[in-house]
PDB file of C-alpha atoms in Angstrom:
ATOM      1  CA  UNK A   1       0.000   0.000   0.000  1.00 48.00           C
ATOM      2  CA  UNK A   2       1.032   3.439  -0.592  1.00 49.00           C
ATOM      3  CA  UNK A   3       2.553   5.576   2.308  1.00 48.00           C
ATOM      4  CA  UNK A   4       0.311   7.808   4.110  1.00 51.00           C
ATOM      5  CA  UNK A   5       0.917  11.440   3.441  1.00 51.00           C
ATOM      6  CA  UNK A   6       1.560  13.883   6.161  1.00 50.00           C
ATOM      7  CA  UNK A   7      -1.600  15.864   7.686  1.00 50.00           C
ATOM      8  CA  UNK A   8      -0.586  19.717   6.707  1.00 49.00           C
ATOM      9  CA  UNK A   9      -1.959  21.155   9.936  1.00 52.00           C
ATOM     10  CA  UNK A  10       0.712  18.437  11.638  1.00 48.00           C
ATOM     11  CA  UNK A  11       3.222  18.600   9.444  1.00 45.00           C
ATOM     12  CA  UNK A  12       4.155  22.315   8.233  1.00 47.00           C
ATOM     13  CA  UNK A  13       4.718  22.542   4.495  1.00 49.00           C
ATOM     14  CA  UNK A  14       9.092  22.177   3.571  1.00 48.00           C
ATOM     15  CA  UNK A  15      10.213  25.506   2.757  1.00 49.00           C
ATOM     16  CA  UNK A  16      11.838  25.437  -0.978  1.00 49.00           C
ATOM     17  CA  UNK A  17      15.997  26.041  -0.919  1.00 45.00           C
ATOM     18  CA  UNK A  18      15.827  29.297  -2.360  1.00 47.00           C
ATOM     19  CA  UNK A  19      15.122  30.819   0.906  1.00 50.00           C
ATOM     20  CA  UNK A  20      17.074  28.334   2.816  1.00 51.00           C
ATOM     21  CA  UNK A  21      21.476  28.633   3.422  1.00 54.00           C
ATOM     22  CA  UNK A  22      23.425  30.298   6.126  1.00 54.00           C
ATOM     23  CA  UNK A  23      22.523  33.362   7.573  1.00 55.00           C
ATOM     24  CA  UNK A  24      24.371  36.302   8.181  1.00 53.00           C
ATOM     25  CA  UNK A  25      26.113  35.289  11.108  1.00 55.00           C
ATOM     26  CA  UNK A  26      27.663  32.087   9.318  1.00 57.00           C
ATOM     27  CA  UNK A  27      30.900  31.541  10.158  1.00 58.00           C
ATOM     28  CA  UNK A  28      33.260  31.945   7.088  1.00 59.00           C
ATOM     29  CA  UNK A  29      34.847  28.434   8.179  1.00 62.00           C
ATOM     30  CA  UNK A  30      31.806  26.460   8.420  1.00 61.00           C
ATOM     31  CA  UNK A  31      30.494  24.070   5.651  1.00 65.00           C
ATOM     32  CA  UNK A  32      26.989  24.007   5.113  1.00 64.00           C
ATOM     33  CA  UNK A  33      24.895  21.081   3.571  1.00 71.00           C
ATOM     34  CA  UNK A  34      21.614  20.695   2.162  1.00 70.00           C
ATOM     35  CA  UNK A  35      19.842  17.620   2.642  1.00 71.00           C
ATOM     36  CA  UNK A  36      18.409  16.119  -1.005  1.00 72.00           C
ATOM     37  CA  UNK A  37      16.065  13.646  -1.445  1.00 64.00           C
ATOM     38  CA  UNK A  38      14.290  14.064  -5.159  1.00 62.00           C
ATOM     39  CA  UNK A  39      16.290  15.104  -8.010  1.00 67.00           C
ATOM     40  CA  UNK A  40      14.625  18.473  -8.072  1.00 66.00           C
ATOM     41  CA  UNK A  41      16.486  19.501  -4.238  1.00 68.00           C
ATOM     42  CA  UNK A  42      19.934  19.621  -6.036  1.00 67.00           C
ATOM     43  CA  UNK A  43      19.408  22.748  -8.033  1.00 70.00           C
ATOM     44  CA  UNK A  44      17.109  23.908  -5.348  1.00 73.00           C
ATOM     45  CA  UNK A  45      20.239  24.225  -2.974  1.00 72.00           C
ATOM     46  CA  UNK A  46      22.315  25.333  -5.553  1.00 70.00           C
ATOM     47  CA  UNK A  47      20.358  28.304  -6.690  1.00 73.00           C
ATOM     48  CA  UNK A  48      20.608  28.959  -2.778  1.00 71.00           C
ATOM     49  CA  UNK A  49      24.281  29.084  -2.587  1.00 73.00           C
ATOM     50  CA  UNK A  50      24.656  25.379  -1.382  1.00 72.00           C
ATOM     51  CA  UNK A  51      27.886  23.725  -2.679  1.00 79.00           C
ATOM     52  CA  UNK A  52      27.386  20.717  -0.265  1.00 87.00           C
ATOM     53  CA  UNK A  53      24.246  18.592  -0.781  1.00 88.00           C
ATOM     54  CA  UNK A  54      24.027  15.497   1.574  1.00 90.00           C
ATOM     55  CA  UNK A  55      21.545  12.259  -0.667  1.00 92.00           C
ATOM     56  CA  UNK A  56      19.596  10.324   2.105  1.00 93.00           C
ATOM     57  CA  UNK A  57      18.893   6.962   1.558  1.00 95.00           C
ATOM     58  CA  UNK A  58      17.386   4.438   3.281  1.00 95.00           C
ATOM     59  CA  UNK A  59      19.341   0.872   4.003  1.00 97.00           C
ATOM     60  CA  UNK A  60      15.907  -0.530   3.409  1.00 96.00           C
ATOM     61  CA  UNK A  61      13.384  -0.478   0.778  1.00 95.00           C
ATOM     62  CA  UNK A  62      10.781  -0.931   2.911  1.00 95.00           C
ATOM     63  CA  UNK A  63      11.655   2.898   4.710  1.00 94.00           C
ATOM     64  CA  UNK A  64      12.862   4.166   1.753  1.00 93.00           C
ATOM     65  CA  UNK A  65       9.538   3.126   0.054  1.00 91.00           C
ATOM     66  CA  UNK A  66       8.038   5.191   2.387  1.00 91.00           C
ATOM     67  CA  UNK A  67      10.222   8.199   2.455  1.00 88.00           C
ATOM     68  CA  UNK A  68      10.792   8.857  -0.545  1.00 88.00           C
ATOM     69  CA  UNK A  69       8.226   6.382  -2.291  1.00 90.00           C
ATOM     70  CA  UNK A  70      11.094   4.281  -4.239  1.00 94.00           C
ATOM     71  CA  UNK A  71      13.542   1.180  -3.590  1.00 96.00           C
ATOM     72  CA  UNK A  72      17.004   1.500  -2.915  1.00 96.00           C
ATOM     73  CA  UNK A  73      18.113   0.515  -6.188  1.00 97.00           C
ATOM     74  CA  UNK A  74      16.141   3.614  -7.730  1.00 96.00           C
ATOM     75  CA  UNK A  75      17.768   6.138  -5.247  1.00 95.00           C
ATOM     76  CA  UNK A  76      20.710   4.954  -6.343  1.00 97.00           C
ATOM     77  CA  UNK A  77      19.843   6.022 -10.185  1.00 96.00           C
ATOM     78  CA  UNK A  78      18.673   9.070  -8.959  1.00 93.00           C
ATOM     79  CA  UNK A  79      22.163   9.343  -6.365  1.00 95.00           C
ATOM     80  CA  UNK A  80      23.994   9.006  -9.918  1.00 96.00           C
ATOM     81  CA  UNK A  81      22.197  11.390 -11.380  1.00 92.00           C
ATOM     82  CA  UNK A  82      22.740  14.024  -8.941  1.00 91.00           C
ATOM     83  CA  UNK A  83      26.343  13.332  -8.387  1.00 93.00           C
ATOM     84  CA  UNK A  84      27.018  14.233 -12.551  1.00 93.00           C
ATOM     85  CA  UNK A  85      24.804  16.668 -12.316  1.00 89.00           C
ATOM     86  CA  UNK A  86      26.470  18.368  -9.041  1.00 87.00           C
ATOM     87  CA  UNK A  87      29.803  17.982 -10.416  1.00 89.00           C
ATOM     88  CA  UNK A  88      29.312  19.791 -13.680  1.00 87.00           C
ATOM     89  CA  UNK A  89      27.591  22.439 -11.641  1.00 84.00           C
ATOM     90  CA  UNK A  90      30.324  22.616  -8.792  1.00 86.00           C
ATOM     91  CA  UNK A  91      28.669  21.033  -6.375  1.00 87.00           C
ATOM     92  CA  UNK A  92      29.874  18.003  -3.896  1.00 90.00           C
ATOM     93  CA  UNK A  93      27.584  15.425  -2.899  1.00 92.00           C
ATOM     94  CA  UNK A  94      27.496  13.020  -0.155  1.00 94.00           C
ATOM     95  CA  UNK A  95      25.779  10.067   0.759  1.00 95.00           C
ATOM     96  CA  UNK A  96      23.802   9.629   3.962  1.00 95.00           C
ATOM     97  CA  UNK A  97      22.318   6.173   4.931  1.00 97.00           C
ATOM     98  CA  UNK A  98      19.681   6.409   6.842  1.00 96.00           C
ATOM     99  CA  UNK A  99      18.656   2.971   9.496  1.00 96.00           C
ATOM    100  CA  UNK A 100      22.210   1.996   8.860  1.00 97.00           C
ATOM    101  CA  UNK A 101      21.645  -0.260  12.291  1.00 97.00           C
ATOM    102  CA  UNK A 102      17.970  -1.329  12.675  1.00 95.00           C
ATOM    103  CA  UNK A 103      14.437  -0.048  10.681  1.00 93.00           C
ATOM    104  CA  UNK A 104      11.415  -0.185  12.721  1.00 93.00           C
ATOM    105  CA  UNK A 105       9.341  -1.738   9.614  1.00 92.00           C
ATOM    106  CA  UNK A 106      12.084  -4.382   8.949  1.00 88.00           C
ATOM    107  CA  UNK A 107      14.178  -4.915  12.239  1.00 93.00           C
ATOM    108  CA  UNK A 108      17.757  -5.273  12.497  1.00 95.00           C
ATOM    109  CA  UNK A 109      19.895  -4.360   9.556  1.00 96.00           C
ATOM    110  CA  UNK A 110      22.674  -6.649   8.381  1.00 96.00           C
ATOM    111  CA  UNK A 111      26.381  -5.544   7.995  1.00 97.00           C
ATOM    112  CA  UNK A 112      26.342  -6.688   4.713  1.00 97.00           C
ATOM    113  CA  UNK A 113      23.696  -4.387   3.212  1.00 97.00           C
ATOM    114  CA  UNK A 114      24.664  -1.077   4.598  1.00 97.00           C
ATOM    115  CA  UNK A 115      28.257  -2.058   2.900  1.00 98.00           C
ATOM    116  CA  UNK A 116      26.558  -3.034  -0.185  1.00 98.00           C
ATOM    117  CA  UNK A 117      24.146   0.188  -0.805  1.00 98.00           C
ATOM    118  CA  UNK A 118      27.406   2.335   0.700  1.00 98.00           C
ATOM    119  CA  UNK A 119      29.462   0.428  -2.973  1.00 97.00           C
ATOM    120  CA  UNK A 120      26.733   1.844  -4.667  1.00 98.00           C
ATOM    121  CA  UNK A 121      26.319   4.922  -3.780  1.00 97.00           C
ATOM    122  CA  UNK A 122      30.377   5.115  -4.400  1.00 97.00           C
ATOM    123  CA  UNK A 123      29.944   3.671  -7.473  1.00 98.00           C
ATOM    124  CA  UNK A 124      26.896   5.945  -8.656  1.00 97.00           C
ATOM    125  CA  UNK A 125      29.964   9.037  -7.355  1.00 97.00           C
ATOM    126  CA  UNK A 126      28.975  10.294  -4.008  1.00 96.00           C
ATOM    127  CA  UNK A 127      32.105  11.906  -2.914  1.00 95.00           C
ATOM    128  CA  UNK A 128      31.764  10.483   0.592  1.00 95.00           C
ATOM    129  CA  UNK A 129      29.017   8.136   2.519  1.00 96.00           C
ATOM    130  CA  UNK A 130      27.830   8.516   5.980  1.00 95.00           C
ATOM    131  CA  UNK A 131      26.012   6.199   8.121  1.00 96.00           C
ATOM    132  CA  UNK A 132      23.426   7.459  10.622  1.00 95.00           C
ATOM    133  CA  UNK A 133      21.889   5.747  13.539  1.00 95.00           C
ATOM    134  CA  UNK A 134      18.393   6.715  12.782  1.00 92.00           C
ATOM    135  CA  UNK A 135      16.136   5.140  15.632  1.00 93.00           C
ATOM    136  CA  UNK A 136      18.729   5.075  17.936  1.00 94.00           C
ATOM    137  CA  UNK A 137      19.547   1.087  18.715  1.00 94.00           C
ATOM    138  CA  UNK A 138      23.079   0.782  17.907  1.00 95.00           C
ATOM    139  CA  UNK A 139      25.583   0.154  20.446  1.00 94.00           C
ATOM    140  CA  UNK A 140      29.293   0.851  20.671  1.00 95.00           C
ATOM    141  CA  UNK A 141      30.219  -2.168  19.177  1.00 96.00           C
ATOM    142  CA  UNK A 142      28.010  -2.095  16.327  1.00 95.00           C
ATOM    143  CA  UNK A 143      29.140   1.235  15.807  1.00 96.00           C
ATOM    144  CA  UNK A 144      33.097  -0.459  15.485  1.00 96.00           C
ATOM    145  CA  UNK A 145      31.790  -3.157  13.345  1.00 96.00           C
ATOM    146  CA  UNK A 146      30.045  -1.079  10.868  1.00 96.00           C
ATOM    147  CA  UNK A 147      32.847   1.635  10.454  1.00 95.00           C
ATOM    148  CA  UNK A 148      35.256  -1.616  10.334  1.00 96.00           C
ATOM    149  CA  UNK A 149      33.413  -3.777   7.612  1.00 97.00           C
ATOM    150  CA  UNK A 150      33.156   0.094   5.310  1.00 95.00           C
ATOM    151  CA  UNK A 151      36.782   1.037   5.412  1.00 93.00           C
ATOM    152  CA  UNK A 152      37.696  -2.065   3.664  1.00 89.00           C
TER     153      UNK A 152
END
């Protein structure tokens, strides 16, 4: 079945990029990053000033199904997309993985698919993958495995 949509008078409407970026008390040193999801949020945060854009993806297709209403492996197109995209524009794109440790529609996550969709999303270009911790069940020595199974 088809994800429910958010109610708007629960869930306030996403502003667009274009009014979005680093106000006037940025510091010069920081590095700001948009998060993207559909191909459209690339230029979006571009046309803002964004030269970082940060592609979340779920580990799962069963969350990414209903974040962003597509599998993993069609993320990934899209992921590839953005990256040529972002570097004939000037723009560097990273990787987030979202329920890199456990998804509360399909339970624990295996080692061996957060390295696999991390390869992919190397292979579709990202400049650098993160993991993230999303419902907040890993432990310390998941944490070590994880980082230990992706830097080889």
């Amino acid at each position: 079945p088809a994800p429910r949509r958010a109610r708007p008078r629960r869930a306030p409407a996403r502003r667009a990029a274009s009014g979005a970026g680093p106000g006037p008390h940025a510091a010069a040193s920081a590095r700001w990053g948009a998060l993207v999801g559909p191909e459209r949020g690339r230029p979006r945060a571009a046309a803002a000033g964004g030269r970082n854009v940060i592609f979340v993806l779920a580990a799962t297709d069963v969350l990414n199904g209903r974040n962003v209403r597509r599998p993993v492996a069609r993320s990934i197109v899209v992921l590839a997309a953005i990256c040529r995209r972002g570097a004939a524009d000037g723009v560097v794109v990273r990787s987030a993985i979202a329920v890199a440790f456990g998804c509360p529609f399909f339970g624990p996550v295996a080692t061996a698919t957060v390295v696999d969709v991390a390869k992919r999303c190397i292979a579709a270009g990202t400049s650098a993958v993160e993991i993230a911790d999303t419902i907040g069940i890993a432990n310390p020595p998941q944490v070590a495995e994880r980082f230990a199974a992706l830097r080889q």
